[in-house]
PDB file of C-alpha atoms in Angstrom:
ATOM      1  CA  MET A   9       5.202  24.381  16.892  1.00 44.00           C
ATOM      2  CA  ASP A  10       5.496  20.733  16.068  1.00 48.00           C
ATOM      3  CA  PHE A  11       1.840  18.776  16.566  1.00 49.00           C
ATOM      4  CA  ASN A  12       3.071  15.373  14.598  1.00 51.00           C
ATOM      5  CA  VAL A  13       3.655  11.879  16.004  1.00 53.00           C
ATOM      6  CA  GLU A  14       5.817   9.780  14.152  1.00 57.00           C
ATOM      7  CA  ASP A  15       6.206   5.963  15.150  1.00 75.00           C
ATOM      8  CA  LEU A  16       3.051   4.343  16.535  1.00 88.00           C
ATOM      9  CA  TYR A  17       2.289   1.113  14.468  1.00 94.00           C
ATOM     10  CA  VAL A  18       0.099  -1.813  15.227  1.00 94.00           C
ATOM     11  CA  ASP A  19       0.861  -5.393  14.410  1.00 95.00           C
ATOM     12  CA  LEU A  20      -2.642  -6.764  12.729  1.00 96.00           C
ATOM     13  CA  ARG A  21      -1.726 -10.171  12.509  1.00 95.00           C
ATOM     14  CA  PRO A  22      -3.464 -11.150  15.625  1.00 94.00           C
ATOM     15  CA  SER A  23      -6.707  -9.529  14.313  1.00 95.00           C
ATOM     16  CA  VAL A  24      -6.695 -10.318  10.448  1.00 95.00           C
ATOM     17  CA  GLY A  25      -4.248 -13.249  10.289  1.00 93.00           C
ATOM     18  CA  ARG A  26      -1.505 -11.710   8.118  1.00 94.00           C
ATOM     19  CA  ARG A  27       1.488  -9.985   8.681  1.00 95.00           C
ATOM     20  CA  LEU A  28       0.708  -6.183   8.347  1.00 97.00           C
ATOM     21  CA  PHE A  29       1.911  -3.356  10.198  1.00 97.00           C
ATOM     22  CA  LEU A  30      -0.315  -0.397  10.660  1.00 97.00           C
ATOM     23  CA  LYS A  31       1.171   2.882  10.920  1.00 97.00           C
ATOM     24  CA  CYS A  32      -1.363   5.150  13.158  1.00 96.00           C
ATOM     25  CA  GLU A  33      -1.746   8.700  12.220  1.00 95.00           C
ATOM     26  CA  GLY A  34      -4.594   9.547  14.521  1.00 93.00           C
ATOM     27  CA  PHE A  35      -2.402  10.476  17.505  1.00 90.00           C
ATOM     28  CA  ASN A  36      -1.446  13.785  15.502  1.00 87.00           C
ATOM     29  CA  PHE A  37      -2.701  16.958  17.170  1.00 85.00           C
ATOM     30  CA  ALA A  38      -5.539  17.477  14.394  1.00 90.00           C
ATOM     31  CA  GLY A  39      -6.720  13.705  15.043  1.00 91.00           C
ATOM     32  CA  SER A  40      -5.518  12.727  11.403  1.00 94.00           C
ATOM     33  CA  ILE A  41      -2.799  12.317   8.773  1.00 95.00           C
ATOM     34  CA  LYS A  42      -3.820  15.594   7.039  1.00 95.00           C
ATOM     35  CA  LEU A  43      -2.016  17.572   9.553  1.00 96.00           C
ATOM     36  CA  LYS A  44       1.234  16.896   7.784  1.00 95.00           C
ATOM     37  CA  ALA A  45      -0.038  18.464   4.447  1.00 96.00           C
ATOM     38  CA  ALA A  46      -1.771  21.115   6.049  1.00 97.00           C
ATOM     39  CA  THR A  47       1.235  22.168   7.938  1.00 96.00           C
ATOM     40  CA  GLU A  48       3.338  22.128   4.644  1.00 96.00           C
ATOM     41  CA  MET A  49       0.944  23.915   2.547  1.00 97.00           C
ATOM     42  CA  VAL A  50       0.240  26.793   4.875  1.00 97.00           C
ATOM     43  CA  GLU A  51       4.315  27.205   5.741  1.00 96.00           C
ATOM     44  CA  ALA A  52       5.007  27.034   2.121  1.00 96.00           C
ATOM     45  CA  LYS A  53       2.489  30.025   1.378  1.00 96.00           C
ATOM     46  CA  GLU A  54       4.374  32.158   4.368  1.00 96.00           C
ATOM     47  CA  ARG A  55       7.448  31.130   2.955  1.00 95.00           C
ATOM     48  CA  GLY A  56       6.385  32.819  -0.327  1.00 94.00           C
ATOM     49  CA  GLY A  57       5.045  35.875   1.403  1.00 94.00           C
ATOM     50  CA  GLU A  58       1.454  35.068   0.432  1.00 93.00           C
ATOM     51  CA  LEU A  59       0.056  35.032   4.080  1.00 93.00           C
ATOM     52  CA  PHE A  60      -0.159  37.626   6.307  1.00 88.00           C
ATOM     53  CA  PRO A  61      -1.598  38.125  10.120  1.00 87.00           C
ATOM     54  CA  GLY A  62      -5.199  37.893   9.945  1.00 89.00           C
ATOM     55  CA  ALA A  63      -5.575  36.389   6.675  1.00 95.00           C
ATOM     56  CA  THR A  64      -8.097  34.223   5.434  1.00 97.00           C
ATOM     57  CA  LEU A  65      -7.619  30.607   3.987  1.00 98.00           C
ATOM     58  CA  ILE A  66     -10.382  28.342   2.275  1.00 98.00           C
ATOM     59  CA  GLU A  67     -10.287  24.828   1.172  1.00 97.00           C
ATOM     60  CA  SER A  68     -12.773  22.286   0.252  1.00 96.00           C
ATOM     61  CA  SER A  69     -12.564  19.246   2.338  1.00 94.00           C
ATOM     62  CA  SER A  70     -14.519  16.101   3.342  1.00 87.00           C
ATOM     63  CA  GLY A  71     -13.638  16.252   6.986  1.00 90.00           C
ATOM     64  CA  ASN A  72     -10.009  15.625   7.959  1.00 93.00           C
ATOM     65  CA  MET A  73      -8.234  18.476   6.195  1.00 95.00           C
ATOM     66  CA  GLY A  74     -10.491  20.693   7.352  1.00 96.00           C
ATOM     67  CA  VAL A  75     -10.177  19.733  10.707  1.00 96.00           C
ATOM     68  CA  ALA A  76      -6.219  20.162  10.310  1.00 96.00           C
ATOM     69  CA  LEU A  77      -6.495  23.444   8.650  1.00 98.00           C
ATOM     70  CA  SER A  78      -8.560  24.580  11.449  1.00 98.00           C
ATOM     71  CA  THR A  79      -6.154  23.688  13.997  1.00 97.00           C
ATOM     72  CA  VAL A  80      -3.207  25.229  12.083  1.00 97.00           C
ATOM     73  CA  ALA A  81      -5.178  28.098  11.084  1.00 97.00           C
ATOM     74  CA  ALA A  82      -5.914  28.909  15.149  1.00 96.00           C
ATOM     75  CA  SER A  83      -2.476  28.069  15.984  1.00 95.00           C
ATOM     76  CA  ARG A  84      -1.271  30.936  13.542  1.00 95.00           C
ATOM     77  CA  GLY A  85      -3.709  33.411  13.910  1.00 95.00           C
ATOM     78  CA  TYR A  86      -5.757  33.033  10.545  1.00 97.00           C
ATOM     79  CA  ARG A  87      -9.315  32.797   9.594  1.00 97.00           C
ATOM     80  CA  PHE A  88     -10.420  29.426   7.846  1.00 98.00           C
ATOM     81  CA  ILE A  89     -13.320  28.890   5.790  1.00 98.00           C
ATOM     82  CA  CYS A  90     -14.233  24.923   4.889  1.00 98.00           C
ATOM     83  CA  VAL A  91     -16.334  23.850   2.122  1.00 97.00           C
ATOM     84  CA  THR A  92     -17.599  20.558   2.820  1.00 96.00           C
ATOM     85  CA  ASP A  93     -20.766  18.573   1.816  1.00 93.00           C
ATOM     86  CA  VAL A  94     -23.400  16.180   3.619  1.00 92.00           C
ATOM     87  CA  ARG A  95     -21.191  13.523   3.927  1.00 88.00           C
ATOM     88  CA  CYS A  96     -18.798  15.158   6.265  1.00 91.00           C
ATOM     89  CA  THR A  97     -19.643  13.816  10.032  1.00 87.00           C
ATOM     90  CA  PRO A  98     -21.276  15.840  12.072  1.00 89.00           C
ATOM     91  CA  ALA A  99     -18.259  15.370  14.718  1.00 88.00           C
ATOM     92  CA  ALA A 100     -15.695  16.773  12.136  1.00 91.00           C
ATOM     93  CA  ARG A 101     -18.181  19.976  11.179  1.00 94.00           C
ATOM     94  CA  ARG A 102     -18.584  20.521  15.097  1.00 94.00           C
ATOM     95  CA  LEU A 103     -14.682  20.273  15.886  1.00 95.00           C
ATOM     96  CA  MET A 104     -14.181  22.749  12.910  1.00 97.00           C
ATOM     97  CA  GLU A 105     -16.492  25.353  14.507  1.00 97.00           C
ATOM     98  CA  ALA A 106     -15.068  24.808  17.792  1.00 97.00           C
ATOM     99  CA  LEU A 107     -11.692  25.757  16.597  1.00 97.00           C
ATOM    100  CA  GLY A 108     -13.058  28.768  15.187  1.00 97.00           C
ATOM    101  CA  SER A 109     -13.449  27.875  11.592  1.00 97.00           C
ATOM    102  CA  GLU A 110     -16.527  28.963   9.272  1.00 97.00           C
ATOM    103  CA  VAL A 111     -18.010  25.773   7.700  1.00 97.00           C
ATOM    104  CA  HIS A 112     -20.155  25.546   4.352  1.00 96.00           C
ATOM    105  CA  VAL A 113     -21.832  22.524   3.740  1.00 96.00           C
ATOM    106  CA  ILE A 114     -23.101  21.514   0.237  1.00 95.00           C
ATOM    107  CA  THR A 115     -26.219  19.732  -0.021  1.00 95.00           C
ATOM    108  CA  GLU A 116     -26.581  18.954  -3.599  1.00 93.00           C
ATOM    109  CA  PRO A 117     -23.680  17.468  -5.901  1.00 89.00           C
ATOM    110  CA  ASP A 118     -22.598  18.295  -9.311  1.00 88.00           C
ATOM    111  CA  GLN A 119     -24.949  16.573 -11.609  1.00 84.00           C
ATOM    112  CA  GLU A 120     -21.669  14.932 -13.658  1.00 83.00           C
ATOM    113  CA  ASN A 121     -18.855  15.146 -11.178  1.00 82.00           C
ATOM    114  CA  GLY A 122     -20.623  14.775  -7.956  1.00 86.00           C
ATOM    115  CA  PHE A 123     -20.008  16.564  -4.375  1.00 90.00           C
ATOM    116  CA  LEU A 124     -16.467  17.414  -5.054  1.00 88.00           C
ATOM    117  CA  ALA A 125     -17.120  19.268  -8.025  1.00 90.00           C
ATOM    118  CA  ALA A 126     -20.050  21.024  -6.421  1.00 94.00           C
ATOM    119  CA  ARG A 127     -17.600  22.187  -3.613  1.00 95.00           C
ATOM    120  CA  LEU A 128     -14.761  23.276  -5.916  1.00 94.00           C
ATOM    121  CA  SER A 129     -17.428  25.445  -7.602  1.00 95.00           C
ATOM    122  CA  TYR A 130     -18.557  27.015  -4.464  1.00 96.00           C
ATOM    123  CA  VAL A 131     -15.051  27.684  -3.544  1.00 97.00           C
ATOM    124  CA  ARG A 132     -14.195  29.467  -6.802  1.00 97.00           C
ATOM    125  CA  ARG A 133     -17.439  31.744  -6.453  1.00 97.00           C
ATOM    126  CA  LEU A 134     -16.322  32.631  -3.001  1.00 96.00           C
ATOM    127  CA  CYS A 135     -12.764  33.289  -4.090  1.00 96.00           C
ATOM    128  CA  ALA A 136     -14.252  35.421  -7.030  1.00 97.00           C
ATOM    129  CA  ALA A 137     -16.351  37.428  -4.614  1.00 97.00           C
ATOM    130  CA  ASN A 138     -13.337  37.857  -2.007  1.00 95.00           C
ATOM    131  CA  PRO A 139     -10.046  38.352  -3.864  1.00 93.00           C
ATOM    132  CA  ASP A 140      -8.192  38.399  -0.622  1.00 94.00           C
ATOM    133  CA  TYR A 141      -9.213  34.641   0.359  1.00 96.00           C
ATOM    134  CA  LEU A 142      -6.283  32.373  -0.197  1.00 97.00           C
ATOM    135  CA  TRP A 143      -7.294  29.110  -1.674  1.00 97.00           C
ATOM    136  CA  LEU A 144      -4.830  26.413  -0.782  1.00 97.00           C
ATOM    137  CA  ASN A 145      -6.278  23.957  -3.307  1.00 95.00           C
ATOM    138  CA  GLN A 146      -4.957  20.849  -1.844  1.00 94.00           C
ATOM    139  CA  TYR A 147      -6.076  18.672  -5.053  1.00 91.00           C
ATOM    140  CA  ALA A 148      -3.291  20.461  -6.845  1.00 92.00           C
ATOM    141  CA  ASN A 149      -0.777  21.783  -4.257  1.00 95.00           C
ATOM    142  CA  GLU A 150       2.556  20.217  -4.184  1.00 94.00           C
ATOM    143  CA  GLY A 151       2.796  21.126  -0.687  1.00 95.00           C
ATOM    144  CA  ASN A 152      -0.113  18.229  -0.316  1.00 96.00           C
ATOM    145  CA  TRP A 153       2.405  15.393  -1.260  1.00 96.00           C
ATOM    146  CA  MET A 154       5.522  17.330  -0.131  1.00 96.00           C
ATOM    147  CA  GLY A 155       4.571  17.234   3.651  1.00 95.00           C
ATOM    148  CA  HIS A 156       4.284  13.501   3.389  1.00 97.00           C
ATOM    149  CA  TYR A 157       7.689  13.220   1.151  1.00 97.00           C
ATOM    150  CA  ARG A 158       9.292  15.138   4.101  1.00 95.00           C
ATOM    151  CA  THR A 159       7.495  13.344   7.214  1.00 95.00           C
ATOM    152  CA  THR A 160       5.439  10.101   6.584  1.00 96.00           C
ATOM    153  CA  GLY A 161       7.887   8.476   4.179  1.00 97.00           C
ATOM    154  CA  SER A 162      11.099   8.709   5.632  1.00 95.00           C
ATOM    155  CA  GLU A 163       9.357   7.808   9.154  1.00 96.00           C
ATOM    156  CA  ILE A 164       8.309   4.490   7.593  1.00 97.00           C
ATOM    157  CA  ALA A 165      11.755   3.995   6.007  1.00 97.00           C
ATOM    158  CA  LYS A 166      13.468   4.377   9.169  1.00 96.00           C
ATOM    159  CA  ALA A 167      11.020   2.049  10.982  1.00 95.00           C
ATOM    160  CA  PHE A 168      10.993  -0.488   8.288  1.00 97.00           C
ATOM    161  CA  PRO A 169      14.535  -0.632   6.707  1.00 96.00           C
ATOM    162  CA  LEU A 170      13.368  -3.901   4.921  1.00 97.00           C
ATOM    163  CA  LEU A 171      10.109  -2.749   3.774  1.00 98.00           C
ATOM    164  CA  ASP A 172       8.672  -4.870   0.890  1.00 98.00           C
ATOM    165  CA  VAL A 173       5.232  -3.291   0.175  1.00 98.00           C
ATOM    166  CA  LEU A 174       3.250  -0.222   1.431  1.00 98.00           C
ATOM    167  CA  PHE A 175      -0.525   0.265   1.095  1.00 98.00           C
ATOM    168  CA  VAL A 176      -1.655   4.130   1.011  1.00 98.00           C
ATOM    169  CA  GLY A 177      -5.218   4.979   0.576  1.00 97.00           C
ATOM    170  CA  ALA A 178      -6.180   7.694  -2.101  1.00 96.00           C
ATOM    171  CA  GLY A 179      -8.106  10.755  -1.513  1.00 91.00           C
ATOM    172  CA  THR A 180      -6.398  13.917  -2.647  1.00 91.00           C
ATOM    173  CA  THR A 181      -3.395  11.474  -3.245  1.00 96.00           C
ATOM    174  CA  GLY A 182      -1.123  13.737  -1.247  1.00 95.00           C
ATOM    175  CA  THR A 183       0.111  10.895   1.372  1.00 97.00           C
ATOM    176  CA  LEU A 184       0.200   8.450  -1.926  1.00 98.00           C
ATOM    177  CA  MET A 185       2.175  10.719  -3.792  1.00 98.00           C
ATOM    178  CA  GLY A 186       4.590  11.798  -1.040  1.00 97.00           C
ATOM    179  CA  CYS A 187       5.425   8.312   0.200  1.00 98.00           C
ATOM    180  CA  ALA A 188       5.543   7.199  -3.396  1.00 98.00           C
ATOM    181  CA  ASN A 189       7.936   9.853  -4.611  1.00 98.00           C
ATOM    182  CA  TYR A 190      10.153   9.207  -1.277  1.00 98.00           C
ATOM    183  CA  PHE A 191      10.422   5.323  -2.058  1.00 98.00           C
ATOM    184  CA  HIS A 192      11.010   5.797  -5.614  1.00 97.00           C
ATOM    185  CA  GLU A 193      14.014   8.154  -5.034  1.00 97.00           C
ATOM    186  CA  ASN A 194      15.092   6.490  -1.749  1.00 97.00           C
ATOM    187  CA  GLN A 195      14.286   2.702  -1.703  1.00 97.00           C
ATOM    188  CA  PRO A 196      12.802   1.878  -5.668  1.00 97.00           C
ATOM    189  CA  SER A 197      12.329  -1.824  -4.420  1.00 97.00           C
ATOM    190  CA  VAL A 198       9.303  -0.961  -2.434  1.00 98.00           C
ATOM    191  CA  THR A 199       5.977  -1.668  -4.130  1.00 98.00           C
ATOM    192  CA  ILE A 200       3.419   1.076  -3.609  1.00 98.00           C
ATOM    193  CA  VAL A 201      -0.104   0.013  -4.012  1.00 98.00           C
ATOM    194  CA  ALA A 202      -2.818   2.473  -3.964  1.00 98.00           C
ATOM    195  CA  VAL A 203      -6.370   1.620  -2.261  1.00 98.00           C
ATOM    196  CA  ASP A 204      -8.974   3.405  -3.476  1.00 97.00           C
ATOM    197  CA  ALA A 205     -12.870   3.438  -2.838  1.00 96.00           C
ATOM    198  CA  VAL A 206     -15.343   1.837  -5.475  1.00 96.00           C
ATOM    199  CA  GLY A 207     -17.361   4.605  -7.182  1.00 94.00           C
ATOM    200  CA  SER A 208     -14.092   6.838  -7.189  1.00 95.00           C
ATOM    201  CA  VAL A 209     -12.667   8.117 -10.602  1.00 93.00           C
ATOM    202  CA  THR A 210      -9.089   8.643  -9.509  1.00 95.00           C
ATOM    203  CA  PHE A 211      -7.704   5.745 -11.247  1.00 96.00           C
ATOM    204  CA  GLY A 212     -10.169   5.808 -14.294  1.00 93.00           C
ATOM    205  CA  GLU A 213     -12.838   3.811 -12.807  1.00 93.00           C
ATOM    206  CA  PRO A 214     -16.567   4.926 -13.442  1.00 91.00           C
ATOM    207  CA  SER A 215     -18.151   7.164 -10.668  1.00 89.00           C
ATOM    208  CA  GLY A 216     -20.612   5.762  -8.394  1.00 90.00           C
ATOM    209  CA  ARG A 217     -22.226   6.596  -4.946  1.00 88.00           C
ATOM    210  CA  ARG A 218     -20.089   6.866  -2.012  1.00 89.00           C
ATOM    211  CA  LEU A 219     -21.310   7.641   1.475  1.00 88.00           C
ATOM    212  CA  ILE A 220     -18.148   7.233   3.813  1.00 89.00           C
ATOM    213  CA  PRO A 221     -15.885  10.247   3.345  1.00 85.00           C
ATOM    214  CA  GLY A 222     -11.934  10.141   3.387  1.00 81.00           C
ATOM    215  CA  LEU A 223     -10.796   7.955   0.371  1.00 89.00           C
ATOM    216  CA  GLY A 224     -12.094   8.337  -3.423  1.00 88.00           C
ATOM    217  CA  THR A 225     -12.693  11.300  -5.529  1.00 85.00           C
ATOM    218  CA  SER A 226     -15.328  12.499  -8.360  1.00 84.00           C
ATOM    219  CA  VAL A 227     -12.732  14.795  -9.674  1.00 84.00           C
ATOM    220  CA  ARG A 228      -9.196  12.885 -10.512  1.00 92.00           C
ATOM    221  CA  PRO A 229      -6.379  15.044  -8.626  1.00 92.00           C
ATOM    222  CA  GLY A 230      -4.005  17.095 -10.265  1.00 92.00           C
ATOM    223  CA  ILE A 231      -1.008  15.770  -8.147  1.00 94.00           C
ATOM    224  CA  LEU A 232      -1.506  12.292  -9.236  1.00 96.00           C
ATOM    225  CA  ASP A 233       1.241  10.679 -11.033  1.00 96.00           C
ATOM    226  CA  MET A 234       0.677   7.049 -11.904  1.00 96.00           C
ATOM    227  CA  SER A 235       4.191   6.174 -13.037  1.00 97.00           C
ATOM    228  CA  TYR A 236       4.697   6.220  -9.138  1.00 97.00           C
ATOM    229  CA  VAL A 237       2.089   3.615  -8.367  1.00 98.00           C
ATOM    230  CA  ASP A 238       2.744   0.079  -8.760  1.00 98.00           C
ATOM    231  CA  ASP A 239      -0.757  -1.344  -8.101  1.00 98.00           C
ATOM    232  CA  VAL A 240      -4.394  -0.322  -7.293  1.00 98.00           C
ATOM    233  CA  VAL A 241      -7.008  -2.210  -5.177  1.00 98.00           C
ATOM    234  CA  HIS A 242     -10.537  -0.856  -5.162  1.00 98.00           C
ATOM    235  CA  VAL A 243     -12.723  -1.868  -2.080  1.00 97.00           C
ATOM    236  CA  SER A 244     -16.524  -1.584  -1.691  1.00 96.00           C
ATOM    237  CA  GLU A 245     -18.015   0.442   1.149  1.00 95.00           C
ATOM    238  CA  ALA A 246     -19.708  -2.746   2.558  1.00 94.00           C
ATOM    239  CA  ASP A 247     -16.044  -4.172   2.691  1.00 97.00           C
ATOM    240  CA  THR A 248     -14.912  -0.778   4.513  1.00 97.00           C
ATOM    241  CA  VAL A 249     -17.429  -1.212   7.350  1.00 96.00           C
ATOM    242  CA  ARG A 250     -17.191  -4.980   7.773  1.00 96.00           C
ATOM    243  CA  MET A 251     -13.366  -4.314   8.363  1.00 97.00           C
ATOM    244  CA  CYS A 252     -13.975  -1.459  10.587  1.00 97.00           C
ATOM    245  CA  ARG A 253     -16.246  -3.372  13.016  1.00 96.00           C
ATOM    246  CA  LYS A 254     -13.961  -6.504  12.786  1.00 97.00           C
ATOM    247  CA  LEU A 255     -11.258  -4.477  14.094  1.00 97.00           C
ATOM    248  CA  VAL A 256     -13.112  -2.621  16.635  1.00 97.00           C
ATOM    249  CA  ARG A 257     -13.969  -5.906  18.251  1.00 96.00           C
ATOM    250  CA  ARG A 258     -10.438  -6.136  18.728  1.00 95.00           C
ATOM    251  CA  GLY A 259     -10.366  -2.885  20.664  1.00 95.00           C
ATOM    252  CA  PHE A 260      -9.305  -0.666  17.217  1.00 96.00           C
ATOM    253  CA  LEU A 261     -11.429   2.020  16.732  1.00 97.00           C
ATOM    254  CA  PHE A 262     -10.606   3.211  13.468  1.00 97.00           C
ATOM    255  CA  GLY A 263     -11.982   5.316  10.776  1.00 94.00           C
ATOM    256  CA  GLY A 264     -13.606   4.547   7.343  1.00 95.00           C
ATOM    257  CA  SER A 265     -10.035   5.117   5.367  1.00 95.00           C
ATOM    258  CA  THR A 266      -8.390   3.025   7.563  1.00 97.00           C
ATOM    259  CA  GLY A 267     -11.030  -0.084   7.032  1.00 97.00           C
ATOM    260  CA  THR A 268     -10.648   0.681   3.334  1.00 97.00           C
ATOM    261  CA  VAL A 269      -6.910   0.461   3.402  1.00 98.00           C
ATOM    262  CA  VAL A 270      -6.662  -2.660   5.685  1.00 98.00           C
ATOM    263  CA  SER A 271      -9.188  -4.452   3.259  1.00 98.00           C
ATOM    264  CA  GLY A 272      -7.562  -3.482   0.083  1.00 98.00           C
ATOM    265  CA  ALA A 273      -4.265  -4.613   1.700  1.00 98.00           C
ATOM    266  CA  LEU A 274      -5.576  -8.009   2.859  1.00 98.00           C
ATOM    267  CA  ALA A 275      -7.194  -8.605  -0.573  1.00 98.00           C
ATOM    268  CA  TRP A 276      -4.005  -8.027  -2.461  1.00 98.00           C
ATOM    269  CA  MET A 277      -1.834  -9.803  -0.157  1.00 97.00           C
ATOM    270  CA  LYS A 278      -4.241 -12.932  -0.611  1.00 97.00           C
ATOM    271  CA  ALA A 279      -4.121 -12.386  -4.503  1.00 97.00           C
ATOM    272  CA  ASN A 280      -0.466 -12.138  -4.584  1.00 97.00           C
ATOM    273  CA  SER A 281       0.100 -14.875  -2.202  1.00 94.00           C
ATOM    274  CA  VAL A 282       2.252 -13.006   0.028  1.00 93.00           C
ATOM    275  CA  GLY A 283       3.720 -14.985   3.008  1.00 90.00           C
ATOM    276  CA  ASP A 284       5.236 -13.936   6.314  1.00 90.00           C
ATOM    277  CA  ASP A 285       8.505 -13.458   4.927  1.00 93.00           C
ATOM    278  CA  VAL A 286       7.443 -10.188   3.380  1.00 96.00           C
ATOM    279  CA  THR A 287       7.375  -6.858   5.147  1.00 97.00           C
ATOM    280  CA  ALA A 288       4.078  -5.010   4.607  1.00 98.00           C
ATOM    281  CA  VAL A 289       3.017  -1.522   5.923  1.00 98.00           C
ATOM    282  CA  ALA A 290      -0.370   0.085   5.582  1.00 98.00           C
ATOM    283  CA  ILE A 291      -1.086   3.882   6.543  1.00 98.00           C
ATOM    284  CA  SER A 292      -3.817   4.157   8.765  1.00 97.00           C
ATOM    285  CA  PRO A 293      -5.183   8.190   8.499  1.00 95.00           C
ATOM    286  CA  ASP A 294      -7.290   8.717  11.454  1.00 94.00           C
ATOM    287  CA  PHE A 295      -9.081   6.886  14.465  1.00 95.00           C
ATOM    288  CA  GLY A 296     -12.947   6.194  14.257  1.00 94.00           C
ATOM    289  CA  THR A 297     -14.350   8.357  16.847  1.00 91.00           C
ATOM    290  CA  ASN A 298     -15.835  11.033  14.195  1.00 88.00           C
ATOM    291  CA  TYR A 299     -17.580   7.888  12.465  1.00 92.00           C
ATOM    292  CA  LEU A 300     -19.582   6.822  15.661  1.00 93.00           C
ATOM    293  CA  GLU A 301     -22.785   8.138  14.175  1.00 91.00           C
ATOM    294  CA  THR A 302     -22.138   6.525  10.938  1.00 92.00           C
ATOM    295  CA  ILE A 303     -19.767   3.708  10.226  1.00 94.00           C
ATOM    296  CA  TYR A 304     -20.693   2.392  13.864  1.00 95.00           C
ATOM    297  CA  ASN A 305     -24.201   3.246  14.020  1.00 94.00           C
ATOM    298  CA  ASP A 306     -26.551   0.291  12.899  1.00 94.00           C
ATOM    299  CA  GLU A 307     -29.381   2.648  12.124  1.00 94.00           C
ATOM    300  CA  TRP A 308     -27.165   5.019   9.758  1.00 91.00           C
ATOM    301  CA  LEU A 309     -26.196   1.967   8.152  1.00 93.00           C
ATOM    302  CA  ALA A 310     -29.479   0.528   7.539  1.00 92.00           C
ATOM    303  CA  ARG A 311     -31.069   3.876   6.590  1.00 91.00           C
ATOM    304  CA  SER A 312     -28.108   4.692   4.057  1.00 89.00           C
ATOM    305  CA  TYR A 313     -27.857   1.349   2.694  1.00 87.00           C
ATOM    306  CA  ASP A 314     -31.367   0.648   2.615  1.00 70.00           C
ATOM    307  CA  ALA A 315     -31.874   0.892  -1.153  1.00 51.00           C
ATOM    308  CA  GLN A 316     -28.937  -1.254  -1.953  1.00 53.00           C
ATOM    309  CA  GLN A 317     -27.801  -4.299   0.083  1.00 51.00           C
ATOM    310  CA  PRO A 318     -26.381  -2.764   3.508  1.00 49.00           C
ATOM    311  CA  PRO A 319     -23.385  -4.046   4.861  1.00 58.00           C
ATOM    312  CA  ASP A 320     -23.508  -7.122   7.176  1.00 56.00           C
ATOM    313  CA  GLN A 321     -23.624  -5.230  10.527  1.00 51.00           C
ATOM    314  CA  SER A 322     -22.880  -8.692  12.456  1.00 44.00           C
ATOM    315  CA  THR A 323     -19.410  -9.333  10.974  1.00 41.00           C
TER     316      THR A 323
END
């Protein structure tokens, strides 16, 4: 069964003042781009004979991958356990549970490597106690990026044969590596720009406090290969919130990762004096429904950023 939607793009120029096309992945059946990687990883295990009816899958996720794997597992008759943390939105948790998944929420971060390390440690403990559990490990699983090599990269190339620059958010780096590999092999003239969150260690920056799930890591993903990345932009959570709220006033309710990617893309285009003769595409991983209680909630913003300077809620 194919749950994916391929070609839906938004021209952001009327909203942001620059020629930037946004590939909208929120229309996929599980609500995000993660469905592509989830499907590929599960199908690879099936092809390898590692999955059987009633098998138990387990994965660490901040939200979207958990929902995607919940969808795939439910459709194929597998049990799924998601290990997440307190930054996962309540809506995503409820959705996973509605799909029949078991959700474990980590409440305390690892002292050195944050919530991701704490989640991975918990996954390893569960697997040690339950040898029949199959951990997909999206952070090191080649199926994570191969799903996007087979789909996302080729979809963008088909829609924009004269593409100049592609902006991709970096979480597990599955989407980034899949698209980067595709264009490296098929259209090497395309500039690949990774967009990450301030406080993420993925590209060698110091670890910092991050409250918005989706992009960024506290443990560098094993599938990342920097030789395929031409440039990196880091975006603060304040800028993420500002961009999300700017876009929603234009009728576009996007998730935090999209706000980060668009903000980073615009900053890069400005810094590099990109004009209207350049064809630029950014990838939007999901819509903003799951973020109504966080990014789009004034009380959450004031409470969450009170100790620091909260993002301007009026812009």
